[in-house]
Amino acid sequence: MSEISDKIRREFKEGDDVRDALMSTPEDVERFDNIVYGHIDRKVQVLDVYRPKQAEDEDLPVIISVHGGGWVYGDKERYQYYCMSLAQRGFAVVNFTYRLAPEHKFPAPLEDLNLVCKWIMKRARRYHFDTERIFAVGDSAGAHLLGLYAGICTNPDYAAGYEFEVPENFALTAIALNCGVYAISRETADELTMGLMKDFLPEGGTDEELEKINVLNRITDVYPPVFCMTAVNDFQKMQAPALIGKLTENQVPFVYRVFGDKINQLGHVFHCDIKTVDAAQCNDTECDFFREFCF
């Protein structure tokens, strides 16, 4: 493992430990934990499902969460409280762990996301999923992966470059891309990002590989509606305007929000710290965006 990936795993873990200290499962959430969705690594390819208890056997719209972590860090445990807060807003939430670099190279995370989508379609009756209303959220590297997968779902030419196929009758109704990475250029990317590409991509980040993982070039006029969010002190905030430009060019419906101001200097993935008012406002707004497509 590179020093960069090792450093990210250590430092991100320290921050997440502080963020999640003293958190617990809300009393109004029902959870189903550690369900195996894949067969390559049964310890890693696992997911949780969270539902509001008051919904009982009601079929609910689904939110799939694609966690961030620089492609080398993260799991469902780090996102459980954020995902349960989304469930409290009236959704069935699927929170999964995917295979990470450098142990598993691209496109392993996309293969895992696709397996999760297959699992959702097969288990819809058991967990009362409304498969006509499937949403997804992703932040940072997770937004990048979700952005690519939305392209696979809607761009046949791009999908042809992968060995897996999107599940039959599966469609993303709308997505939320939070503090995401959408295009990586050798000319403009910093040393950290290019170091991560060496761990993430099979050939270490060739021009061809960087083009294949460019979300912007996958967007067509049938791309799902997007809620795009960043923050005033998000180190990836300059990625968002390019995404908005492509969505506008292709006439894809979107909402674009920049959270925080000169006094309230909100940073990268602030919305995951659900103890804060700012996170609640952001997550309320995103769920309201999803609800626009529920009728």
Short mmCIF file of C-alpha atoms in Angstrom, two decimals:
data_model
loop_
_atom_site.label_atom_id
_atom_site.label_comp_id
_atom_site.label_asym_id
_atom_site.label_seq_id
_atom_site.Cartn_x
_atom_site.Cartn_y
_atom_site.Cartn_z
CA MET A 1 0.00 0.00 0.00
CA SER A 2 1.25 3.50 -0.78
CA GLU A 3 2.04 6.00 1.96
CA ILE A 4 -0.80 8.19 0.65
CA SER A 5 -3.45 5.50 1.07
CA ASP A 6 -2.11 4.51 4.47
CA LYS A 7 -2.19 8.14 5.61
CA ILE A 8 -5.76 8.62 4.38
CA ARG A 9 -6.95 5.51 6.19
CA ARG A 10 -5.38 6.64 9.46
CA GLU A 11 -6.42 10.30 9.30
CA PHE A 12 -9.95 9.71 8.00
CA LYS A 13 -10.53 7.12 10.70
CA GLU A 14 -9.45 9.55 13.41
CA GLY A 15 -11.89 12.16 12.14
CA ASP A 16 -14.75 9.69 11.82
CA ASP A 17 -14.12 8.35 15.32
CA VAL A 18 -14.58 11.86 16.71
CA ARG A 19 -17.64 12.53 14.57
CA ASP A 20 -19.43 9.33 15.59
CA ALA A 21 -18.52 9.27 19.27
CA LEU A 22 -21.52 8.48 21.50
CA MET A 23 -23.83 7.92 18.52
CA SER A 24 -26.38 5.11 18.65
CA THR A 25 -29.24 3.64 16.65
CA PRO A 26 -32.34 5.87 16.81
CA GLU A 27 -35.32 4.27 18.49
CA ASP A 28 -37.54 4.96 15.49
CA VAL A 29 -35.34 3.06 12.98
CA GLU A 30 -35.49 -0.64 12.21
CA ARG A 31 -32.21 -2.07 10.95
CA PHE A 32 -31.17 -5.28 9.20
CA ASP A 33 -27.41 -5.70 9.40
CA ASN A 34 -24.54 -7.49 7.68
CA ILE A 35 -26.44 -8.99 4.76
CA VAL A 36 -24.14 -10.56 2.17
CA TYR A 37 -24.76 -9.28 -1.36
CA GLY A 38 -21.70 -10.69 -3.17
CA HIS A 39 -19.62 -13.85 -3.33
CA ILE A 40 -16.10 -12.60 -4.04
CA ASP A 41 -15.43 -11.41 -0.49
CA ARG A 42 -18.28 -12.25 1.88
CA LYS A 43 -16.70 -10.22 4.70
CA VAL A 44 -16.54 -7.04 2.63
CA GLN A 45 -19.51 -7.39 0.30
CA VAL A 46 -22.13 -6.77 2.98
CA LEU A 47 -24.91 -4.25 3.45
CA ASP A 48 -27.41 -2.92 5.97
CA VAL A 49 -31.01 -1.89 5.40
CA TYR A 50 -32.63 0.83 7.52
CA ARG A 51 -36.34 1.63 7.60
CA PRO A 52 -38.51 3.94 9.73
CA LYS A 53 -40.36 1.73 12.20
CA GLN A 54 -43.65 3.55 11.70
CA ALA A 55 -43.69 2.49 8.02
CA GLU A 56 -44.21 -1.16 9.03
CA ASP A 57 -44.92 -3.10 5.79
CA GLU A 58 -45.31 -0.07 3.54
CA ASP A 59 -43.31 -0.10 0.30
CA LEU A 60 -40.91 2.80 0.60
CA PRO A 61 -38.78 4.71 -1.88
CA VAL A 62 -35.16 3.53 -1.67
CA ILE A 63 -31.94 5.47 -1.14
CA ILE A 64 -28.67 3.71 -1.95
CA SER A 65 -25.67 5.26 -0.19
CA VAL A 66 -22.24 5.11 -1.87
CA HIS A 67 -19.71 6.06 0.79
CA GLY A 68 -16.67 8.23 0.24
CA GLY A 69 -13.08 7.78 1.39
CA GLY A 70 -10.74 8.54 -1.48
CA TRP A 71 -11.37 5.14 -3.10
CA VAL A 72 -9.14 3.57 -0.40
CA TYR A 73 -11.07 4.02 2.85
CA GLY A 74 -14.53 3.60 4.31
CA ASP A 75 -17.28 1.09 4.98
CA LYS A 76 -20.93 0.95 5.95
CA GLU A 77 -20.13 1.32 9.65
CA ARG A 78 -18.78 4.81 9.01
CA TYR A 79 -22.01 5.79 7.27
CA GLN A 80 -24.59 4.06 9.44
CA TYR A 81 -25.71 7.11 11.42
CA TYR A 82 -25.93 9.33 8.35
CA CYS A 83 -27.91 6.64 6.53
CA MET A 84 -30.25 6.04 9.47
CA SER A 85 -30.96 9.78 9.55
CA LEU A 86 -32.09 9.50 5.92
CA ALA A 87 -34.33 6.56 6.88
CA GLN A 88 -35.94 8.76 9.54
CA ARG A 89 -37.02 11.02 6.69
CA GLY A 90 -39.22 8.29 5.24
CA PHE A 91 -36.96 6.15 3.06
CA ALA A 92 -35.66 2.61 2.99
CA VAL A 93 -31.89 3.09 2.96
CA VAL A 94 -29.33 0.59 1.70
CA ASN A 95 -25.89 1.21 3.19
CA PHE A 96 -23.15 -1.03 1.79
CA THR A 97 -19.43 -1.70 1.97
CA TYR A 98 -17.53 -2.08 -1.29
CA ARG A 99 -14.06 -3.38 -2.13
CA LEU A 100 -11.36 -0.75 -1.78
CA ALA A 101 -8.10 0.07 -3.51
CA PRO A 102 -5.26 -0.72 -3.50
CA GLU A 103 -6.27 -4.29 -2.61
CA HIS A 104 -8.99 -4.18 -5.28
CA LYS A 105 -8.56 -2.09 -8.40
CA PHE A 106 -11.14 -0.28 -10.52
CA PRO A 107 -13.83 -1.22 -11.50
CA ALA A 108 -14.32 -3.33 -8.33
CA PRO A 109 -16.44 -0.66 -6.54
CA LEU A 110 -18.71 -0.30 -9.57
CA GLU A 111 -19.08 -4.07 -9.80
CA ASP A 112 -20.11 -4.09 -6.14
CA LEU A 113 -22.58 -1.25 -6.59
CA ASN A 114 -24.12 -3.15 -9.46
CA LEU A 115 -24.42 -6.27 -7.28
CA VAL A 116 -26.18 -4.17 -4.63
CA CYS A 117 -28.65 -2.94 -7.24
CA LYS A 118 -29.30 -6.54 -8.31
CA TRP A 119 -29.84 -7.47 -4.66
CA ILE A 120 -32.35 -4.65 -4.24
CA MET A 121 -34.38 -5.78 -7.21
CA LYS A 122 -34.41 -9.40 -5.99
CA ARG A 123 -35.21 -8.56 -2.36
CA ALA A 124 -37.76 -5.82 -2.96
CA ARG A 125 -40.68 -7.79 -1.53
CA ARG A 126 -38.76 -8.93 1.57
CA TYR A 127 -37.69 -5.41 2.56
CA HIS A 128 -40.64 -3.52 1.07
CA PHE A 129 -38.67 -1.54 -1.51
CA ASP A 130 -40.55 0.55 -4.04
CA THR A 131 -38.40 -0.26 -7.08
CA GLU A 132 -40.13 2.43 -9.14
CA ARG A 133 -38.53 5.06 -6.90
CA ILE A 134 -34.84 4.30 -6.41
CA PHE A 135 -32.55 7.16 -5.45
CA ALA A 136 -28.88 7.26 -4.53
CA VAL A 137 -26.48 9.51 -2.65
CA GLY A 138 -22.71 9.61 -2.83
CA ASP A 139 -20.07 11.94 -1.47
CA SER A 140 -16.47 12.65 -2.45
CA ALA A 141 -15.12 9.47 -4.09
CA GLY A 142 -18.56 7.95 -3.58
CA ALA A 143 -20.09 10.74 -5.66
CA HIS A 144 -17.55 9.95 -8.36
CA LEU A 145 -18.50 6.27 -8.35
CA LEU A 146 -22.22 7.05 -8.32
CA GLY A 147 -21.77 9.53 -11.15
CA LEU A 148 -20.06 6.86 -13.24
CA TYR A 149 -22.70 4.26 -12.42
CA ALA A 150 -25.47 6.67 -13.44
CA GLY A 151 -23.64 6.93 -16.75
CA ILE A 152 -23.50 3.15 -17.09
CA CYS A 153 -27.27 3.02 -16.47
CA THR A 154 -28.08 5.62 -19.13
CA ASN A 155 -25.26 5.61 -21.70
CA PRO A 156 -25.12 2.32 -23.66
CA ASP A 157 -21.83 3.19 -25.36
CA TYR A 158 -20.19 3.71 -22.00
CA ALA A 159 -21.85 0.65 -20.45
CA ALA A 160 -20.39 -1.51 -23.22
CA GLY A 161 -16.93 -0.94 -21.72
CA TYR A 162 -17.80 -2.98 -18.62
CA GLU A 163 -18.27 -6.72 -18.22
CA PHE A 164 -21.30 -6.46 -15.92
CA GLU A 165 -24.84 -5.48 -16.90
CA VAL A 166 -27.29 -3.24 -15.05
CA PRO A 167 -30.16 -5.28 -13.55
CA GLU A 168 -33.26 -5.67 -15.65
CA ASN A 169 -35.87 -2.96 -14.98
CA PHE A 170 -33.48 -1.06 -12.70
CA ALA A 171 -33.33 2.72 -13.03
CA LEU A 172 -32.11 5.55 -10.85
CA THR A 173 -34.97 8.00 -10.37
CA ALA A 174 -32.65 10.80 -9.18
CA ILE A 175 -29.28 11.10 -7.46
CA ALA A 176 -27.46 13.41 -5.05
CA LEU A 177 -23.77 14.08 -5.65
CA ASN A 178 -22.15 15.65 -2.60
CA CYS A 179 -18.71 17.31 -2.56
CA GLY A 180 -17.77 15.05 -5.44
CA VAL A 181 -14.92 14.45 -7.84
CA TYR A 182 -16.10 14.33 -11.44
CA ALA A 183 -13.02 14.70 -13.66
CA ILE A 184 -9.34 14.12 -12.96
CA SER A 185 -6.79 15.70 -15.24
CA ARG A 186 -3.09 14.97 -15.11
CA GLU A 187 -2.44 18.67 -15.76
CA THR A 188 -4.57 20.02 -12.94
CA ALA A 189 -4.79 17.24 -10.32
CA ASP A 190 -2.69 17.57 -7.20
CA GLU A 191 -0.08 15.08 -6.05
CA LEU A 192 -2.45 13.46 -3.56
CA THR A 193 -5.09 12.72 -6.19
CA MET A 194 -2.61 11.32 -8.69
CA GLY A 195 -1.10 9.20 -5.93
CA LEU A 196 -4.54 7.77 -5.23
CA MET A 197 -5.02 7.06 -8.92
CA LYS A 198 -1.89 4.91 -8.83
CA ASP A 199 -3.54 2.81 -6.13
CA PHE A 200 -7.03 2.87 -7.64
CA LEU A 201 -6.47 2.25 -11.35
CA PRO A 202 -5.00 -0.99 -12.73
CA GLU A 203 -2.38 0.77 -14.86
CA GLY A 204 -1.69 3.54 -12.37
CA GLY A 205 -3.58 6.39 -14.04
CA THR A 206 -2.95 6.40 -17.78
CA ASP A 207 -4.68 8.99 -19.96
CA GLU A 208 -7.06 6.28 -21.18
CA GLU A 209 -7.95 5.32 -17.61
CA LEU A 210 -8.53 8.92 -16.55
CA GLU A 211 -10.86 9.35 -19.52
CA LYS A 212 -12.80 6.20 -18.62
CA ILE A 213 -13.45 7.50 -15.09
CA ASN A 214 -14.46 10.99 -16.25
CA VAL A 215 -18.05 11.46 -15.09
CA LEU A 216 -18.60 14.58 -17.19
CA ASN A 217 -18.14 12.76 -20.49
CA ARG A 218 -20.70 10.10 -19.53
CA ILE A 219 -23.62 12.52 -19.18
CA THR A 220 -26.36 12.44 -21.81
CA ASP A 221 -29.86 13.88 -22.00
CA VAL A 222 -31.27 10.79 -20.22
CA TYR A 223 -28.96 11.04 -17.22
CA PRO A 224 -31.01 11.01 -13.97
CA PRO A 225 -31.90 14.33 -12.29
CA VAL A 226 -29.15 15.52 -9.96
CA PHE A 227 -28.92 17.34 -6.67
CA CYS A 228 -25.34 18.67 -6.66
CA MET A 229 -23.95 20.00 -3.39
CA THR A 230 -20.67 21.48 -2.26
CA ALA A 231 -19.56 23.86 0.51
CA VAL A 232 -17.65 27.12 0.73
CA ASN A 233 -14.62 25.44 2.31
CA ASP A 234 -14.83 22.14 0.43
CA PHE A 235 -11.43 21.43 -1.14
CA GLN A 236 -13.24 19.83 -4.10
CA LYS A 237 -15.69 22.70 -4.64
CA MET A 238 -14.29 23.62 -8.07
CA GLN A 239 -15.43 20.23 -9.40
CA ALA A 240 -19.10 21.15 -9.10
CA PRO A 241 -19.35 23.97 -11.69
CA ALA A 242 -18.01 21.69 -14.42
CA LEU A 243 -20.66 19.11 -13.55
CA ILE A 244 -23.37 21.76 -13.63
CA GLY A 245 -22.14 22.88 -17.03
CA LYS A 246 -22.51 19.37 -18.45
CA LEU A 247 -25.94 18.89 -16.91
CA THR A 248 -27.06 22.20 -18.38
CA GLU A 249 -25.61 21.34 -21.79
CA ASN A 250 -27.56 18.08 -21.84
CA GLN A 251 -30.73 19.61 -20.34
CA VAL A 252 -30.65 17.29 -17.31
CA PRO A 253 -32.78 18.61 -14.41
CA PHE A 254 -30.68 19.60 -11.42
CA VAL A 255 -30.47 21.60 -8.22
CA TYR A 256 -27.13 23.16 -7.30
CA ARG A 257 -26.38 24.29 -3.76
CA VAL A 258 -23.27 25.71 -2.10
CA PHE A 259 -23.65 25.51 1.68
CA GLY A 260 -22.03 27.86 4.20
CA ASP A 261 -20.76 31.42 4.00
CA LYS A 262 -17.84 33.62 5.08
CA ILE A 263 -18.71 33.14 8.74
CA ASN A 264 -19.91 29.54 8.57
CA GLN A 265 -17.00 27.92 6.74
CA LEU A 266 -18.49 24.50 6.05
CA GLY A 267 -16.04 21.95 4.72
CA HIS A 268 -15.86 18.73 2.75
CA VAL A 269 -18.73 16.26 3.43
CA PHE A 270 -20.05 18.34 6.34
CA HIS A 271 -23.46 16.71 5.77
CA CYS A 272 -22.28 13.41 7.30
CA ASP A 273 -21.99 14.98 10.76
CA ILE A 274 -25.67 14.60 11.51
CA LYS A 275 -25.41 16.21 14.94
CA THR A 276 -25.12 19.62 13.25
CA VAL A 277 -27.86 21.96 12.09
CA ASP A 278 -26.09 22.43 8.76
CA ALA A 279 -26.13 18.71 8.02
CA ALA A 280 -29.83 18.52 8.88
CA GLN A 281 -30.60 21.40 6.53
CA CYS A 282 -28.62 19.85 3.68
CA ASN A 283 -30.08 16.38 4.13
CA ASP A 284 -33.62 17.74 4.46
CA THR A 285 -33.16 19.63 1.21
CA GLU A 286 -31.85 16.58 -0.64
CA CYS A 287 -34.67 14.37 0.59
CA ASP A 288 -37.18 17.05 -0.42
CA PHE A 289 -35.60 16.95 -3.90
CA PHE A 290 -36.11 13.19 -4.03
CA ARG A 291 -39.71 13.50 -2.89
CA GLU A 292 -40.46 15.63 -5.95
CA PHE A 293 -40.08 12.43 -7.98
CA CYS A 294 -42.22 10.23 -5.74
CA PHE A 295 -45.61 11.12 -7.19
#
